[in-house]
Amino acid sequence: MLAPIDTRLMALLSLPRNAVGAEIGVHEGAFSREIVRIAQPKRLYLIDPWLLFPGETYADSWYGTRRATQDIMDARHAHVAATFQRQIEAGSVRILRALSVDAALMIADDELDFVYVDGDHSYEGVTADLSAYGPKLKVGGLLVADDYMLGSWWKDGVVRAVNDLIGRGQYAIEFKMGSQIALRKLTG
Ligand SMILES: C[S@@+](CC[C@H](N)C(=O)[O-])C[C@H]1O[C@@H](n2cnc3c(N)ncnc32)[C@H](O)[C@@H]1O
């Protein structure tokens, strides 16, 4: 039997090497490790507030009250900081512990060659990320969104937000593989 394809790892193979990138939504850094291993970025921003989100909407998310506590979120941040200590000291990884829209203020326009969007999966959250990080991405850069599918708690949030962006015509679909969708920025 053929082994199943890991579409998230396949998506990573499409990222430019030795480039500047960002991962929005880091959790415990498992995927960040793969980005570093496969894309070998010159600089990678790891963006996550590691903040417990109160309220029923987020309760079943990895950062909601049924699956985490603030102590757990703090421990995840500490784990990521320890995992990337060497790269942080070398300057190739920067952790921005902040909500993505606030972290965007610490990144220059046209600085990013790629951004991996995997933070707040609500329609409003993804829409805010696409809007805040669009200007940060160079023309020709790649925006990859995870969980482009109908989800559990986030329902059609990711699909609708990404489709809105596609509909505006500034990006072309590079590929859609499993629940990964990659868009190429066409114009500034
Ligand atoms: C699905 S997890 C990320 C998983 C990670 N990319 C991986 O593949 O291992 C979602 C993460 O998004 C973070 N998050 C939620 N809202 C966010 C926001 N507004 N800005 C940045 N990160 C956010 C959560 O704290 C959580 O760690």
PDB file of C-alpha atoms and ligand atoms in Angstrom:
ATOM      1  CA  MET A   1       0.000   0.000   0.000  1.00  0.00           C
ATOM      2  CA  LEU A   2       1.239   3.510  -0.766  1.00  0.00           C
ATOM      3  CA  ALA A   3       2.095   5.640   2.242  1.00  0.00           C
ATOM      4  CA  PRO A   4      -0.270   8.612   2.692  1.00  0.00           C
ATOM      5  CA  ILE A   5       1.170  11.935   1.529  1.00  0.00           C
ATOM      6  CA  ASP A   6       1.751  14.514   4.244  1.00  0.00           C
ATOM      7  CA  THR A   7       0.392  17.552   2.430  1.00  0.00           C
ATOM      8  CA  ARG A   8       1.708  19.973   5.048  1.00  0.00           C
ATOM      9  CA  LEU A   9       5.249  18.773   4.450  1.00  0.00           C
ATOM     10  CA  MET A  10       4.640  18.851   0.698  1.00  0.00           C
ATOM     11  CA  ALA A  11       3.545  22.476   1.036  1.00  0.00           C
ATOM     12  CA  LEU A  12       6.814  23.241   2.799  1.00  0.00           C
ATOM     13  CA  LEU A  13       8.751  21.992  -0.212  1.00  0.00           C
ATOM     14  CA  SER A  14       7.223  24.840  -2.222  1.00  0.00           C
ATOM     15  CA  LEU A  15       8.662  27.522   0.062  1.00  0.00           C
ATOM     16  CA  PRO A  16      11.718  29.429  -1.105  1.00  0.00           C
ATOM     17  CA  ARG A  17      14.998  28.463   0.631  1.00  0.00           C
ATOM     18  CA  ASN A  18      17.164  30.871   2.605  1.00  0.00           C
ATOM     19  CA  ALA A  19      14.306  33.374   2.676  1.00  0.00           C
ATOM     20  CA  VAL A  20      12.414  35.466   5.239  1.00  0.00           C
ATOM     21  CA  GLY A  21       9.176  33.966   6.486  1.00  0.00           C
ATOM     22  CA  ALA A  22       6.595  33.933   9.234  1.00  0.00           C
ATOM     23  CA  GLU A  23       4.442  31.317  10.870  1.00  0.00           C
ATOM     24  CA  ILE A  24       1.257  32.712  12.393  1.00  0.00           C
ATOM     25  CA  GLY A  25       0.126  30.287  15.103  1.00  0.00           C
ATOM     26  CA  VAL A  26       3.010  28.259  16.512  1.00  0.00           C
ATOM     27  CA  HIS A  27       1.479  26.152  19.296  1.00  0.00           C
ATOM     28  CA  GLU A  28       4.309  23.832  20.443  1.00  0.00           C
ATOM     29  CA  GLY A  29       6.550  24.554  17.472  1.00  0.00           C
ATOM     30  CA  ALA A  30       6.293  21.151  15.793  1.00  0.00           C
ATOM     31  CA  PHE A  31       5.623  22.651  12.367  1.00  0.00           C
ATOM     32  CA  SER A  32       8.094  25.479  13.001  1.00  0.00           C
ATOM     33  CA  ARG A  33      10.779  22.807  13.341  1.00  0.00           C
ATOM     34  CA  GLU A  34       9.803  21.432   9.934  1.00  0.00           C
ATOM     35  CA  ILE A  35       9.908  24.913   8.384  1.00  0.00           C
ATOM     36  CA  VAL A  36      13.420  25.400   9.739  1.00  0.00           C
ATOM     37  CA  ARG A  37      14.503  21.934   8.618  1.00  0.00           C
ATOM     38  CA  ILE A  38      13.053  22.075   5.111  1.00  0.00           C
ATOM     39  CA  ALA A  39      13.035  25.762   4.108  1.00  0.00           C
ATOM     40  CA  GLN A  40      16.149  26.733   6.091  1.00  0.00           C
ATOM     41  CA  PRO A  41      14.985  30.342   6.351  1.00  0.00           C
ATOM     42  CA  LYS A  42      17.400  33.213   6.718  1.00  0.00           C
ATOM     43  CA  ARG A  43      14.915  34.630   9.228  1.00  0.00           C
ATOM     44  CA  LEU A  44      11.706  33.106  10.570  1.00  0.00           C
ATOM     45  CA  TYR A  45       9.190  34.982  12.703  1.00  0.00           C
ATOM     46  CA  LEU A  46       7.246  32.706  15.052  1.00  0.00           C
ATOM     47  CA  ILE A  47       4.084  34.556  15.959  1.00  0.00           C
ATOM     48  CA  ASP A  48       1.735  33.490  18.743  1.00  0.00           C
ATOM     49  CA  PRO A  49       0.387  35.211  21.867  1.00  0.00           C
ATOM     50  CA  TRP A  50       0.204  31.894  23.766  1.00  0.00           C
ATOM     51  CA  LEU A  51      -2.881  33.358  25.330  1.00  0.00           C
ATOM     52  CA  LEU A  52      -5.889  31.441  26.592  1.00  0.00           C
ATOM     53  CA  PHE A  53      -8.916  32.647  24.637  1.00  0.00           C
ATOM     54  CA  PRO A  54     -11.996  32.773  26.886  1.00  0.00           C
ATOM     55  CA  GLY A  55     -15.524  32.203  25.637  1.00  0.00           C
ATOM     56  CA  GLU A  56     -17.543  29.454  24.049  1.00  0.00           C
ATOM     57  CA  THR A  57     -16.480  30.200  20.454  1.00  0.00           C
ATOM     58  CA  TYR A  58     -12.888  29.155  21.162  1.00  0.00           C
ATOM     59  CA  ALA A  59     -13.530  26.604  23.931  1.00  0.00           C
ATOM     60  CA  ASP A  60     -12.697  23.582  21.728  1.00  0.00           C
ATOM     61  CA  SER A  61      -9.675  25.175  20.041  1.00  0.00           C
ATOM     62  CA  TRP A  62      -6.131  24.350  21.143  1.00  0.00           C
ATOM     63  CA  TYR A  63      -6.088  27.702  22.906  1.00  0.00           C
ATOM     64  CA  GLY A  64      -9.579  27.503  24.423  1.00  0.00           C
ATOM     65  CA  THR A  65     -10.751  26.771  27.930  1.00  0.00           C
ATOM     66  CA  ARG A  66     -11.702  23.118  27.358  1.00  0.00           C
ATOM     67  CA  ARG A  67      -8.242  22.201  26.047  1.00  0.00           C
ATOM     68  CA  ALA A  68      -5.815  24.529  27.800  1.00  0.00           C
ATOM     69  CA  THR A  69      -5.124  26.850  30.716  1.00  0.00           C
ATOM     70  CA  GLN A  70      -2.911  29.940  30.752  1.00  0.00           C
ATOM     71  CA  ASP A  71      -0.245  27.856  32.527  1.00  0.00           C
ATOM     72  CA  ILE A  72      -0.312  25.389  29.628  1.00  0.00           C
ATOM     73  CA  MET A  73      -0.008  28.254  27.137  1.00  0.00           C
ATOM     74  CA  ASP A  74       2.982  29.653  29.062  1.00  0.00           C
ATOM     75  CA  ALA A  75       4.600  26.202  29.062  1.00  0.00           C
ATOM     76  CA  ARG A  76       4.126  25.924  25.284  1.00  0.00           C
ATOM     77  CA  HIS A  77       5.850  29.282  24.806  1.00  0.00           C
ATOM     78  CA  ALA A  78       8.727  28.220  27.086  1.00  0.00           C
ATOM     79  CA  HIS A  79       9.066  24.976  25.127  1.00  0.00           C
ATOM     80  CA  VAL A  80       9.270  26.827  21.802  1.00  0.00           C
ATOM     81  CA  ALA A  81      11.785  29.326  23.204  1.00  0.00           C
ATOM     82  CA  ALA A  82      13.959  26.444  24.460  1.00  0.00           C
ATOM     83  CA  THR A  83      13.640  24.496  21.200  1.00  0.00           C
ATOM     84  CA  PHE A  84      14.886  27.416  19.113  1.00  0.00           C
ATOM     85  CA  GLN A  85      17.348  28.890  21.594  1.00  0.00           C
ATOM     86  CA  ARG A  86      20.310  28.322  19.251  1.00  0.00           C
ATOM     87  CA  GLN A  87      18.566  29.869  16.229  1.00  0.00           C
ATOM     88  CA  ILE A  88      17.271  32.763  18.356  1.00  0.00           C
ATOM     89  CA  GLU A  89      20.815  33.530  19.493  1.00  0.00           C
ATOM     90  CA  ALA A  90      22.008  33.311  15.896  1.00  0.00           C
ATOM     91  CA  GLY A  91      19.222  35.668  14.783  1.00  0.00           C
ATOM     92  CA  SER A  92      17.562  33.275  12.329  1.00  0.00           C
ATOM     93  CA  VAL A  93      14.444  32.790  14.497  1.00  0.00           C
ATOM     94  CA  ARG A  94      12.527  35.577  16.220  1.00  0.00           C
ATOM     95  CA  ILE A  95       9.623  34.817  18.521  1.00  0.00           C
ATOM     96  CA  LEU A  96       6.950  37.507  18.559  1.00  0.00           C
ATOM     97  CA  ARG A  97       4.700  36.714  21.509  1.00  0.00           C
ATOM     98  CA  ALA A  98       1.753  38.841  20.471  1.00  0.00           C
ATOM     99  CA  LEU A  99      -1.545  38.691  18.642  1.00  0.00           C
ATOM    100  CA  SER A 100      -0.749  38.413  14.946  1.00  0.00           C
ATOM    101  CA  VAL A 101      -2.181  41.824  14.084  1.00  0.00           C
ATOM    102  CA  ASP A 102       0.065  43.446  16.707  1.00  0.00           C
ATOM    103  CA  ALA A 103       3.096  41.381  15.661  1.00  0.00           C
ATOM    104  CA  ALA A 104       2.587  42.597  12.087  1.00  0.00           C
ATOM    105  CA  LEU A 105       3.555  46.081  13.271  1.00  0.00           C
ATOM    106  CA  MET A 106       7.047  44.693  14.035  1.00  0.00           C
ATOM    107  CA  ILE A 107       7.558  43.431  10.475  1.00  0.00           C
ATOM    108  CA  ALA A 108       8.373  45.777   7.592  1.00  0.00           C
ATOM    109  CA  ASP A 109       6.224  46.001   4.475  1.00  0.00           C
ATOM    110  CA  ASP A 110       7.566  43.743   1.685  1.00  0.00           C
ATOM    111  CA  GLU A 111       9.854  41.943   4.178  1.00  0.00           C
ATOM    112  CA  LEU A 112       8.403  38.439   3.891  1.00  0.00           C
ATOM    113  CA  ASP A 113       8.994  35.880   1.141  1.00  0.00           C
ATOM    114  CA  PHE A 114       6.393  33.587   2.679  1.00  0.00           C
ATOM    115  CA  VAL A 115       3.817  33.476   5.433  1.00  0.00           C
ATOM    116  CA  TYR A 116       2.152  30.376   6.843  1.00  0.00           C
ATOM    117  CA  VAL A 117      -1.278  31.242   8.268  1.00  0.00           C
ATOM    118  CA  ASP A 118      -2.336  28.911  11.085  1.00  0.00           C
ATOM    119  CA  GLY A 119      -3.481  31.174  13.932  1.00  0.00           C
ATOM    120  CA  ASP A 120      -7.006  32.196  14.878  1.00  0.00           C
ATOM    121  CA  HIS A 121      -9.120  30.052  12.526  1.00  0.00           C
ATOM    122  CA  SER A 122     -12.326  32.088  12.897  1.00  0.00           C
ATOM    123  CA  TYR A 123     -13.496  33.993   9.794  1.00  0.00           C
ATOM    124  CA  GLU A 124     -12.694  37.276  11.525  1.00  0.00           C
ATOM    125  CA  GLY A 125      -9.293  35.989  12.675  1.00  0.00           C
ATOM    126  CA  VAL A 126      -8.168  34.725   9.263  1.00  0.00           C
ATOM    127  CA  THR A 127      -9.521  37.836   7.544  1.00  0.00           C
ATOM    128  CA  ALA A 128      -7.529  40.018   9.944  1.00  0.00           C
ATOM    129  CA  ASP A 129      -4.356  37.977   9.297  1.00  0.00           C
ATOM    130  CA  LEU A 130      -4.729  38.128   5.521  1.00  0.00           C
ATOM    131  CA  SER A 131      -5.269  41.847   5.681  1.00  0.00           C
ATOM    132  CA  ALA A 132      -2.390  42.532   8.135  1.00  0.00           C
ATOM    133  CA  TYR A 133       0.162  40.269   6.415  1.00  0.00           C
ATOM    134  CA  GLY A 134      -0.667  40.983   2.760  1.00  0.00           C
ATOM    135  CA  PRO A 135       1.444  44.181   2.787  1.00  0.00           C
ATOM    136  CA  LYS A 136       4.268  42.360   4.618  1.00  0.00           C
ATOM    137  CA  LEU A 137       4.582  39.887   1.753  1.00  0.00           C
ATOM    138  CA  LYS A 138       6.751  40.756  -1.252  1.00  0.00           C
ATOM    139  CA  VAL A 139       5.178  40.678  -4.695  1.00  0.00           C
ATOM    140  CA  GLY A 140       5.922  37.118  -5.839  1.00  0.00           C
ATOM    141  CA  GLY A 141       5.813  35.864  -2.246  1.00  0.00           C
ATOM    142  CA  LEU A 142       3.813  32.866  -1.111  1.00  0.00           C
ATOM    143  CA  LEU A 143       0.936  32.870   1.364  1.00  0.00           C
ATOM    144  CA  VAL A 144       0.047  29.379   2.574  1.00  0.00           C
ATOM    145  CA  ALA A 145      -3.033  28.776   4.709  1.00  0.00           C
ATOM    146  CA  ASP A 146      -3.542  25.641   6.783  1.00  0.00           C
ATOM    147  CA  ASP A 147      -6.952  24.061   7.408  1.00  0.00           C
ATOM    148  CA  TYR A 148      -8.548  25.328   4.221  1.00  0.00           C
ATOM    149  CA  MET A 149     -11.511  23.031   4.829  1.00  0.00           C
ATOM    150  CA  LEU A 150     -14.733  22.969   6.786  1.00  0.00           C
ATOM    151  CA  GLY A 151     -13.554  22.688  10.371  1.00  0.00           C
ATOM    152  CA  SER A 152     -15.045  21.732  13.662  1.00  0.00           C
ATOM    153  CA  TRP A 153     -15.298  24.868  15.766  1.00  0.00           C
ATOM    154  CA  TRP A 154     -14.261  27.313  13.020  1.00  0.00           C
ATOM    155  CA  LYS A 155     -16.777  25.940  10.474  1.00  0.00           C
ATOM    156  CA  ASP A 156     -16.201  27.674   7.093  1.00  0.00           C
ATOM    157  CA  GLY A 157     -14.102  30.484   8.577  1.00  0.00           C
ATOM    158  CA  VAL A 158     -10.805  29.687   6.853  1.00  0.00           C
ATOM    159  CA  VAL A 159     -12.387  28.815   3.487  1.00  0.00           C
ATOM    160  CA  ARG A 160     -14.538  31.941   3.417  1.00  0.00           C
ATOM    161  CA  ALA A 161     -11.738  34.304   4.429  1.00  0.00           C
ATOM    162  CA  VAL A 162      -9.283  32.846   1.880  1.00  0.00           C
ATOM    163  CA  ASN A 163     -11.943  32.829  -0.847  1.00  0.00           C
ATOM    164  CA  ASP A 164     -12.679  36.504  -0.151  1.00  0.00           C
ATOM    165  CA  LEU A 165      -8.998  37.237  -0.727  1.00  0.00           C
ATOM    166  CA  ILE A 166      -8.847  35.207  -3.937  1.00  0.00           C
ATOM    167  CA  GLY A 167     -11.936  37.027  -5.186  1.00  0.00           C
ATOM    168  CA  ARG A 168     -10.178  40.373  -4.892  1.00  0.00           C
ATOM    169  CA  GLY A 169      -7.675  39.342  -7.587  1.00  0.00           C
ATOM    170  CA  GLN A 170      -4.376  40.312  -5.957  1.00  0.00           C
ATOM    171  CA  TYR A 171      -3.290  36.666  -5.567  1.00  0.00           C
ATOM    172  CA  ALA A 172      -3.232  33.610  -7.833  1.00  0.00           C
ATOM    173  CA  ILE A 173      -3.774  30.101  -6.533  1.00  0.00           C
ATOM    174  CA  GLU A 174      -0.412  28.322  -6.668  1.00  0.00           C
ATOM    175  CA  PHE A 175      -1.768  24.978  -5.462  1.00  0.00           C
ATOM    176  CA  LYS A 176      -4.370  23.363  -3.292  1.00  0.00           C
ATOM    177  CA  MET A 177      -3.227  20.127  -1.678  1.00  0.00           C
ATOM    178  CA  GLY A 178      -5.279  18.442   1.018  1.00  0.00           C
ATOM    179  CA  SER A 179      -6.168  21.216   3.443  1.00  0.00           C
ATOM    180  CA  GLN A 180      -3.260  23.413   2.348  1.00  0.00           C
ATOM    181  CA  ILE A 181      -3.798  26.285  -0.056  1.00  0.00           C
ATOM    182  CA  ALA A 182      -0.977  28.429  -1.393  1.00  0.00           C
ATOM    183  CA  LEU A 183      -1.493  31.818  -3.028  1.00  0.00           C
ATOM    184  CA  ARG A 184       1.120  33.776  -4.975  1.00  0.00           C
ATOM    185  CA  LYS A 185       1.018  37.552  -4.506  1.00  0.00           C
ATOM    186  CA  LEU A 186       0.750  39.149  -7.939  1.00  0.00           C
ATOM    187  CA  THR A 187       0.630  42.863  -7.252  1.00  0.00           C
ATOM    188  CA  GLY A 188       1.505  45.338  -4.507  1.00  0.00           C
TER     189      GLY A 188
HETATM  190  C1  LIG B   1      -3.480  25.265  15.191  1.00  0.00           C
HETATM  191  S1  LIG B   1      -2.390  25.983  16.352  1.00  0.00           S
HETATM  192  C2  LIG B   1      -0.928  26.218  15.405  1.00  0.00           C
HETATM  193  C3  LIG B   1      -0.254  24.935  15.075  1.00  0.00           C
HETATM  194  C4  LIG B   1       1.129  25.064  14.495  1.00  0.00           C
HETATM  195  N1  LIG B   1       1.156  25.926  13.318  1.00  0.00           N
HETATM  196  C5  LIG B   1       1.598  23.679  14.106  1.00  0.00           C
HETATM  197  O1  LIG B   1       1.277  23.266  12.982  1.00  0.00           O
HETATM  198  O2  LIG B   1       2.243  22.998  14.903  1.00  0.00           O
HETATM  199  C6  LIG B   1      -3.070  27.579  16.459  1.00  0.00           C
HETATM  200  C7  LIG B   1      -2.212  28.562  17.263  1.00  0.00           C
HETATM  201  O3  LIG B   1      -2.654  29.860  16.928  1.00  0.00           O
HETATM  202  C8  LIG B   1      -2.473  30.677  18.034  1.00  0.00           C
HETATM  203  N2  LIG B   1      -3.311  31.859  17.861  1.00  0.00           N
HETATM  204  C9  LIG B   1      -4.615  32.021  18.119  1.00  0.00           C
HETATM  205  N3  LIG B   1      -5.000  33.265  17.855  1.00  0.00           N
HETATM  206  C10 LIG B   1      -3.912  33.911  17.391  1.00  0.00           C
HETATM  207  C11 LIG B   1      -3.658  35.247  16.953  1.00  0.00           C
HETATM  208  N4  LIG B   1      -4.628  36.172  16.924  1.00  0.00           N
HETATM  209  N5  LIG B   1      -2.417  35.556  16.550  1.00  0.00           N
HETATM  210  C12 LIG B   1      -1.417  34.631  16.561  1.00  0.00           C
HETATM  211  N6  LIG B   1      -1.595  33.360  16.980  1.00  0.00           N
HETATM  212  C13 LIG B   1      -2.832  33.012  17.387  1.00  0.00           C
HETATM  213  C14 LIG B   1      -2.852  29.793  19.208  1.00  0.00           C
HETATM  214  O4  LIG B   1      -2.272  30.270  20.416  1.00  0.00           O
HETATM  215  C15 LIG B   1      -2.326  28.433  18.775  1.00  0.00           C
HETATM  216  O5  LIG B   1      -1.069  28.175  19.331  1.00  0.00           O
END
